[in-house]
């Protein structure tokens, strides 16, 4: 079992397979060109899997594949199958912008992926284009439909932004409800890589908008999810992820691995260590030692109360 320095059990590993993306969401990535990590500096699937095996052997029970846009990395289905074949009861999930799902959803289902979270910030073509810097709505909707058709349980992620998609939050909730997806509104996390002009809505503002049409009650927090759930009168539940708070830190069970082998104990904490060399040298003892050291130094709480913006790039850490 993996226990951190504050006695929390860590059983959830988020793995970013690339920091590259086919979108340029204003809240995540700069629009102008910047340098990607060269492909040769990324861990191969074999290397990532070697680390994942250590994690699973030590007690990891849930793995989420993320990015950048994870579906951009070639043969992702083969990588997912490596994990599934090693331990088929792992809760194996993916976070994606959905753009490549029309052609990949069935393949991903066939190799053991269990759940998919898909980002959808608006149902209007021009607004999606404004946010993602690309005309993608039709393809993303097709991707969501295909993923649902092949049998995935789907969650929708939406980042509410002032004067951009704030008038659509009820529509996005109703779209999700109608199709049986759970929607989670994620408070915008300020970071140096986002467009400095954008402003997010906080949880109170999001709730106020939903209240214009629906009554709902706050649900009791279960488990270690950072999402605070709310229940409409008809039983439908939506979530709000409130990263600026730290009440979910006490039950935090997660650790993040970037595509270039950096192990991050907390999204809002600058400390991190690389397992790249150890893994590439097949030095399992050293990689395990670094892993445990990172967990021993996992902070008790996030540091949002000390900063107003993060220097971490979400497309590197995987959100
Ligand atoms: N490309 C995939 C996607 O967009 O779903 C996966 C990676 S993305 C970094 C993971 C999640 O982080 C997405 O749901 C995205 O909306 C969210 N995200 C990115 N930047 C964010 C920010 N600054 N604040 C809040 N959420 C953010
Ligand atoms: Fe790409 Fe996801 Fe970041 Fe948007 S949020 S730029 S889709 S990594």
XYZ file of C-alpha atoms and ligand atoms in Angstrom, residues 18-30 36 66-70 72 95-99 119 121 131-132 159 314-316 318-319, ligand 2:
43
model
C 1.799 13.699 -24.272
C 1.747 17.434 -23.676
C 0.840 18.079 -27.316
C -2.654 19.044 -28.314
C -4.778 19.611 -31.392
C -6.733 22.395 -29.584
C -5.488 25.629 -28.039
C -7.989 26.150 -25.225
C -7.623 29.681 -23.914
C -7.572 28.542 -20.308
C -4.868 25.935 -20.878
C -2.429 26.612 -23.706
C -0.819 29.647 -25.305
C 7.225 20.992 -27.347
C -4.575 12.246 -19.909
C -2.458 14.881 -21.686
C -2.254 17.325 -23.665
C -4.556 15.390 -25.882
C -3.889 11.703 -25.129
C -2.880 12.229 -30.351
C -9.726 12.376 -20.186
C -9.955 13.711 -23.731
C -11.182 16.654 -25.778
C -13.169 14.092 -27.793
C -11.987 15.177 -31.241
C -14.347 18.327 -22.268
C -17.333 24.027 -22.768
C -12.356 28.818 -26.629
C -10.450 26.055 -28.458
C -14.806 25.222 -17.492
C -2.187 21.991 -17.397
C -1.297 20.473 -20.756
C 1.846 19.026 -19.105
C -2.835 16.541 -17.440
C -5.235 18.609 -15.308
Fe -5.752 20.668 -25.245
Fe -7.172 19.741 -23.227
Fe -5.563 21.866 -22.886
Fe -7.741 22.125 -24.379
S -7.687 21.626 -22.172
S -5.676 22.842 -24.915
S -7.936 20.176 -25.321
S -4.937 19.820 -23.325
